[in-house]
Short mmCIF file of C-alpha atoms and ligand atoms in Angstrom, two decimals:
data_model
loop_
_atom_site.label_atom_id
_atom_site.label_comp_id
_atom_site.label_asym_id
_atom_site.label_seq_id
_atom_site.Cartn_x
_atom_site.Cartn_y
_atom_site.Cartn_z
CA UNK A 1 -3.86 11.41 56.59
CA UNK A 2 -7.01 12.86 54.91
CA UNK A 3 -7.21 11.17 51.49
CA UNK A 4 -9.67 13.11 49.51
CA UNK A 5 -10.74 11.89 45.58
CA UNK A 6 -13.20 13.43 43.43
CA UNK A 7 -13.39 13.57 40.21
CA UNK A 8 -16.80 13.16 37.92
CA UNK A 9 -19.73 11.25 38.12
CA UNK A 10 -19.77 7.77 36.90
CA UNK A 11 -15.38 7.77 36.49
CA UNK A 12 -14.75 4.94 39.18
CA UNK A 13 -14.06 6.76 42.17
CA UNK A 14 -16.22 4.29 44.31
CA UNK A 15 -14.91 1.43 42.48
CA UNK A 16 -10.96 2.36 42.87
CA UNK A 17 -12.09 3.51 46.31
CA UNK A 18 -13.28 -0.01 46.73
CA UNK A 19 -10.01 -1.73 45.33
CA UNK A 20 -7.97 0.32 48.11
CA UNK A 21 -9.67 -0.40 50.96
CA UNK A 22 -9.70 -4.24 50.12
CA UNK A 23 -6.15 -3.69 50.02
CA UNK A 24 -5.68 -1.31 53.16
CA UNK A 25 -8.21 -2.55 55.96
CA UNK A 26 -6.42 -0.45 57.87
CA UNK A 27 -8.12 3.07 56.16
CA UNK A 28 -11.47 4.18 56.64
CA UNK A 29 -14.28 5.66 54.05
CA UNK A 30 -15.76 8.48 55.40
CA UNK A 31 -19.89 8.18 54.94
CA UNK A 32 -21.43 11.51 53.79
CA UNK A 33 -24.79 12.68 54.41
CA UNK A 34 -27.02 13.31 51.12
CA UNK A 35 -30.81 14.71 50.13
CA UNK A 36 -30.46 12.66 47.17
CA UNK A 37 -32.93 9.27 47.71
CA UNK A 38 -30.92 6.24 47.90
CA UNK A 39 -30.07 4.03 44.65
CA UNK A 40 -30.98 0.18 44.31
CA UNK A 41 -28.57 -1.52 46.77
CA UNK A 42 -27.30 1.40 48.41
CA UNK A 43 -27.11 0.87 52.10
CA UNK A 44 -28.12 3.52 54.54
CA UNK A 45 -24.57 4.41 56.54
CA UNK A 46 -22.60 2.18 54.19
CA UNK A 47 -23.49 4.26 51.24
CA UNK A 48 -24.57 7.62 53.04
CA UNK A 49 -26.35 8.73 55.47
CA UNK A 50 -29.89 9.62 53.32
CA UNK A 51 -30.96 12.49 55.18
CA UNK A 52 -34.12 15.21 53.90
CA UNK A 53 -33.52 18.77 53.46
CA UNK A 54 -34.58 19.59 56.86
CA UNK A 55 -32.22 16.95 58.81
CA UNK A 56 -29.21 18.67 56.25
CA UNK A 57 -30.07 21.79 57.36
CA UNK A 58 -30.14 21.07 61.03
CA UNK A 59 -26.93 19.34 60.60
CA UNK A 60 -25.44 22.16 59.18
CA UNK A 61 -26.58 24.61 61.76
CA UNK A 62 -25.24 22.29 64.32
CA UNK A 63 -21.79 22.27 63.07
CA UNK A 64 -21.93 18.80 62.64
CA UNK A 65 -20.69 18.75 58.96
CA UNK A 66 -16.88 19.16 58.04
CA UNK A 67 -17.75 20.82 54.27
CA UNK A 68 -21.18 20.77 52.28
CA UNK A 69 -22.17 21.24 48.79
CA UNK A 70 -25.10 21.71 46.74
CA UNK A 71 -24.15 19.14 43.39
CA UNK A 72 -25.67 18.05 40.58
CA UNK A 73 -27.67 21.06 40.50
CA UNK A 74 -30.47 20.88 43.71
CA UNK A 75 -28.90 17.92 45.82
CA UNK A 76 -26.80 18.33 49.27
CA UNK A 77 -23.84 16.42 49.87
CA UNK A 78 -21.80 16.70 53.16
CA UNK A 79 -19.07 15.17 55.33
CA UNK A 80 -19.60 14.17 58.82
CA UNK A 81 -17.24 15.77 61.31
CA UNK A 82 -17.29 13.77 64.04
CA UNK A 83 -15.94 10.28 62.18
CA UNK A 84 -12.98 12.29 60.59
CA UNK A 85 -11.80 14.12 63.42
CA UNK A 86 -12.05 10.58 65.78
CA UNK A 87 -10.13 8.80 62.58
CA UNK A 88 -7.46 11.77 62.84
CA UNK A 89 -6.85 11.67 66.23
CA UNK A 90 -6.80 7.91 66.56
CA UNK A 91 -3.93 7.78 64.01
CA UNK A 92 -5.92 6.49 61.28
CA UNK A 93 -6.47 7.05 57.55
CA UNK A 94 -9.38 8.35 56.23
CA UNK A 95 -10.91 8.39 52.85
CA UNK A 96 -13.11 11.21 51.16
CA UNK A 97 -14.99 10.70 48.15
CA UNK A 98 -16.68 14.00 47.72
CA UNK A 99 -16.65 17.34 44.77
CA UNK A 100 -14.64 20.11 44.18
CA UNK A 101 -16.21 22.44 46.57
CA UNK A 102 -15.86 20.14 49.73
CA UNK A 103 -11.85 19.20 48.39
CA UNK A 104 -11.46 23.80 48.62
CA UNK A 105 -13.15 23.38 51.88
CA UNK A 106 -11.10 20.49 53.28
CA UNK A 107 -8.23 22.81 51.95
CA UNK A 108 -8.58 25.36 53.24
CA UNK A 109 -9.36 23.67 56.81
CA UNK A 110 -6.85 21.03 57.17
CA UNK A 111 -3.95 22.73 54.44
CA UNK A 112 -1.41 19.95 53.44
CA UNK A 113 -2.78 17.85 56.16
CA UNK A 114 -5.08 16.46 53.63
CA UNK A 115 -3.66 14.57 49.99
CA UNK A 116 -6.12 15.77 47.39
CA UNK A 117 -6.44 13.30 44.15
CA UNK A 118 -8.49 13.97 41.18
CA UNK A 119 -9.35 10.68 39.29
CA UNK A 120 -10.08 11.71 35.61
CA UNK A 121 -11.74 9.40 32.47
CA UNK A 122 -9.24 8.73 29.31
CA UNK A 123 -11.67 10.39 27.28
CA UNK A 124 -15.27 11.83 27.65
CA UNK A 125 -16.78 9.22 25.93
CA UNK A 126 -15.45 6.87 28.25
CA UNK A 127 -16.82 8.88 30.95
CA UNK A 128 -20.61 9.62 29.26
CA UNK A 129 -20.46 5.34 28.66
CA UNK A 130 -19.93 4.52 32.37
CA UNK A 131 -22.18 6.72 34.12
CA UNK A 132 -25.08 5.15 31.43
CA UNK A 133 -23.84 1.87 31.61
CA UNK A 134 -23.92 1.67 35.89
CA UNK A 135 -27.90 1.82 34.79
CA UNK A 136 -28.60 3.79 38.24
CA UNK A 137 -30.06 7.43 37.24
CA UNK A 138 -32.41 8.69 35.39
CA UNK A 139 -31.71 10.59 32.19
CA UNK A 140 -32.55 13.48 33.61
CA UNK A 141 -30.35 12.76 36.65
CA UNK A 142 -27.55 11.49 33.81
CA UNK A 143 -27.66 14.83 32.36
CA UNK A 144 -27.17 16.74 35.37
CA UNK A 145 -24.37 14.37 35.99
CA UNK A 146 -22.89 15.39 32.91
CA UNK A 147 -23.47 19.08 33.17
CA UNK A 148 -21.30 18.93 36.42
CA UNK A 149 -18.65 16.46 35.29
CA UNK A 150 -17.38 19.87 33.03
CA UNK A 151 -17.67 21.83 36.08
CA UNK A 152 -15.54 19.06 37.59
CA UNK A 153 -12.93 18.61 34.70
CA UNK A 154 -12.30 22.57 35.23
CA UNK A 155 -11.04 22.03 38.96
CA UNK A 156 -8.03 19.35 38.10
CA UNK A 157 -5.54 22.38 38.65
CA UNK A 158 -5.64 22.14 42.74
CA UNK A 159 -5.42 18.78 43.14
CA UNK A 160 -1.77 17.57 44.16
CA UNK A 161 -2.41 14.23 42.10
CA UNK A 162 -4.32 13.19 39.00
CA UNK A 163 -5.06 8.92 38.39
CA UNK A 164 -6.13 8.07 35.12
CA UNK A 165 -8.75 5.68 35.45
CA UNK A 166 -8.05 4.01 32.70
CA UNK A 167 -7.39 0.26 33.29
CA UNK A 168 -9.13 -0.41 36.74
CA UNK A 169 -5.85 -2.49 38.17
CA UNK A 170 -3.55 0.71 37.39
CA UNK A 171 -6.04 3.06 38.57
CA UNK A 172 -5.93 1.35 42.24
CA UNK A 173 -2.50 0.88 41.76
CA UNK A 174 -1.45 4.54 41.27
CA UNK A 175 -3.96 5.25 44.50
CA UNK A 176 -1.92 3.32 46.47
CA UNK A 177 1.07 4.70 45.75
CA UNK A 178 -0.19 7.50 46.81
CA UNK A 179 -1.20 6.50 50.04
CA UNK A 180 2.84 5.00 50.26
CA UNK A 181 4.17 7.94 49.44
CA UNK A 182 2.50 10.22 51.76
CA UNK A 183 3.07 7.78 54.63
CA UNK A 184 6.50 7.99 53.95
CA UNK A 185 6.68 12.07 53.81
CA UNK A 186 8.67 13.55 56.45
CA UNK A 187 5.81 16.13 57.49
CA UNK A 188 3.54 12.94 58.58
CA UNK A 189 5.10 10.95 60.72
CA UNK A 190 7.36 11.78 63.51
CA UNK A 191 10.86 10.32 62.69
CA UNK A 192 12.88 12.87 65.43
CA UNK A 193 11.87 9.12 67.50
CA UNK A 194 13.52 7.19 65.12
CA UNK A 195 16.35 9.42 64.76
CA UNK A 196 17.12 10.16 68.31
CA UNK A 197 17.17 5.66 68.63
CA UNK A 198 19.45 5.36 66.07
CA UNK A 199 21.69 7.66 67.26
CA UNK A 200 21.32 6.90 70.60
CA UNK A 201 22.52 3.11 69.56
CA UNK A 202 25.53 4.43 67.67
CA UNK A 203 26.51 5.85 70.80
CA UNK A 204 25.49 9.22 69.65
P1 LIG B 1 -18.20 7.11 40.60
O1 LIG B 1 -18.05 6.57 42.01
O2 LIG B 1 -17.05 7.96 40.19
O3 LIG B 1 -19.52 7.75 40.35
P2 LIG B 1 -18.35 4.26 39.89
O4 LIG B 1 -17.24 3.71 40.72
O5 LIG B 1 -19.75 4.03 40.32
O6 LIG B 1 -18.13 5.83 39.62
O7 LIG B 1 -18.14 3.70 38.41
C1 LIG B 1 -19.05 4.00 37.38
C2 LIG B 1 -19.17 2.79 36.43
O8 LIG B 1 -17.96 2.66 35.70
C3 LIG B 1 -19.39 1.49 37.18
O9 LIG B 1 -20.31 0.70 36.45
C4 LIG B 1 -18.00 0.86 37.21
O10 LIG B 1 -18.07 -0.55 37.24
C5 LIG B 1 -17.40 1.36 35.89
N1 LIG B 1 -15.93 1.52 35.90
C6 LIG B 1 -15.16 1.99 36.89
N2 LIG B 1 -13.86 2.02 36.52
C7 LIG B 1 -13.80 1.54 35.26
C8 LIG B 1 -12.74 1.34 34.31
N3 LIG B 1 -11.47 1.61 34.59
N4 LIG B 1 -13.06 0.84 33.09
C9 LIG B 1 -14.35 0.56 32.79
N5 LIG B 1 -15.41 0.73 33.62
C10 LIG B 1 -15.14 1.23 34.84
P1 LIG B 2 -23.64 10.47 43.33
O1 LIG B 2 -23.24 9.57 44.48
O2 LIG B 2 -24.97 11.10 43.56
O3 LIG B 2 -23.46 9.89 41.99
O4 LIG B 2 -22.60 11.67 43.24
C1 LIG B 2 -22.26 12.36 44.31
C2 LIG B 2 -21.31 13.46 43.93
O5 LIG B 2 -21.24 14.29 45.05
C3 LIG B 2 -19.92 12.94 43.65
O6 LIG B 2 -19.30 13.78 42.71
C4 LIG B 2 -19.24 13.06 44.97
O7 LIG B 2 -17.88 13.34 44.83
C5 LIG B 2 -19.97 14.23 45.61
N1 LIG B 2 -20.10 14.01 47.05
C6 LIG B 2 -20.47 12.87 47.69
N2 LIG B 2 -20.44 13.05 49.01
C7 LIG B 2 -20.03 14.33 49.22
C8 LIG B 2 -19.79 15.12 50.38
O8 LIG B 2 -19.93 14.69 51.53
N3 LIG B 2 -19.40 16.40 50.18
C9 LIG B 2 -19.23 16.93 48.94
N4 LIG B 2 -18.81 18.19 48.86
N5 LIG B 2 -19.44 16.22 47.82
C10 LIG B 2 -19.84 14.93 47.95
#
């Protein structure tokens, strides 16, 4: 399964990312690509890939991006194909924490193959508190940030789930039950095996 979750800047998508992951070695995050210059701490292919314009571009070109988007105003954001296709054919959940414009894209790529979650604040203040408290942009970056959180909040409509992110615990919580659920949908797995065993041992 293709787990995509966006939602706005600064509402805890990394951070109830995070708390999955801890709890699910067995999924994957994918690592995008970005012209945006890395943030104290932020680990070049842990984070993202920190790529210049150029590089994006060639990328692009080449193929070698799943979905791209110009955010926050002038900054490029894309997926890497190669890592989710590898991660789909080897069976294997992957995770994408990316806009909008790259969940349409996945869309209209992979249809219902992908699980599209949109994690929203409890209220904007909430939101406007976090992305100042993390303490990692700018105020001029912050109000970009802010300017496309609304452009964000106006997308909830094509997601197939929304999370809260509310209390942290819940918020991972509610993510995981996601990922249960969807395991457990008859469209992903292939349970004419199972079927043809069990009747097989009833003598079927
Ligand atoms: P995003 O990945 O969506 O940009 P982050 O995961 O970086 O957001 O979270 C932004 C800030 O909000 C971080 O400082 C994080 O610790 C904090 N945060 C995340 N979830 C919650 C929550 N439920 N309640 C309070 N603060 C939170
Ligand atoms: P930042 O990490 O700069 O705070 O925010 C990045 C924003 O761009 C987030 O809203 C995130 O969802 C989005 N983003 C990150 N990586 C990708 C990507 O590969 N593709 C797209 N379309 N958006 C991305």
């Amino acid at each position: 399964m293709l787990l995509v979750v966006s939602g706005p800047s600064g509402v805890g998508k990394g951070t109830v990312i995070g708390r999955l992951l801890q709890r699910r070695p067995d999924m994957r995050k994918s690592v995008s690509c970005t012209t945006r210059p890395p943030r104290a701490g932020e680990r070049e292919g842990e984070d993202y890939f920190f790529v210049s314009p150029q590089q994006f571009a060639r990328m692009r070109r080449a193929g070698e991006l799943l979905e791209w988007a110009v955010v926050h105003g002038d900054l490029l954001y894309g997926t890497p194909r190669g890592p989710v296709e590898q991660a789909l054919a080897d069976g294997q959940d992957i995770v994408l924490e990316i806009d909008y414009q790259g969940a349409q894209a996945v869309r209209r790529q992979l249809g219902d193959e992908a699980v599209l979650v949109f994690v929203a604040p409890p209220c904007w203040q909430a939101l406007v508190d976090r992305l100042r408290g993390r303490n990692t942009e700018s105020e001029e970056a912050v109000t970009k940030r802010i300017a496309s959180a609304v452009t964000e909040l106006s997308h909830m409509g094509m997601y197939d789930y929304i999370i809260v992110n509310d209390d942290i615990q819940q918020a991972a919580d509610e993510l995981e039950a996601i990922v249960v659920a969807e395991r457990a949908n008859v469209n992903r797995w292939d349970w004419r095996q199972l079927q043809q065993r069990l009747l097989s041992e009833a003598g079927e």
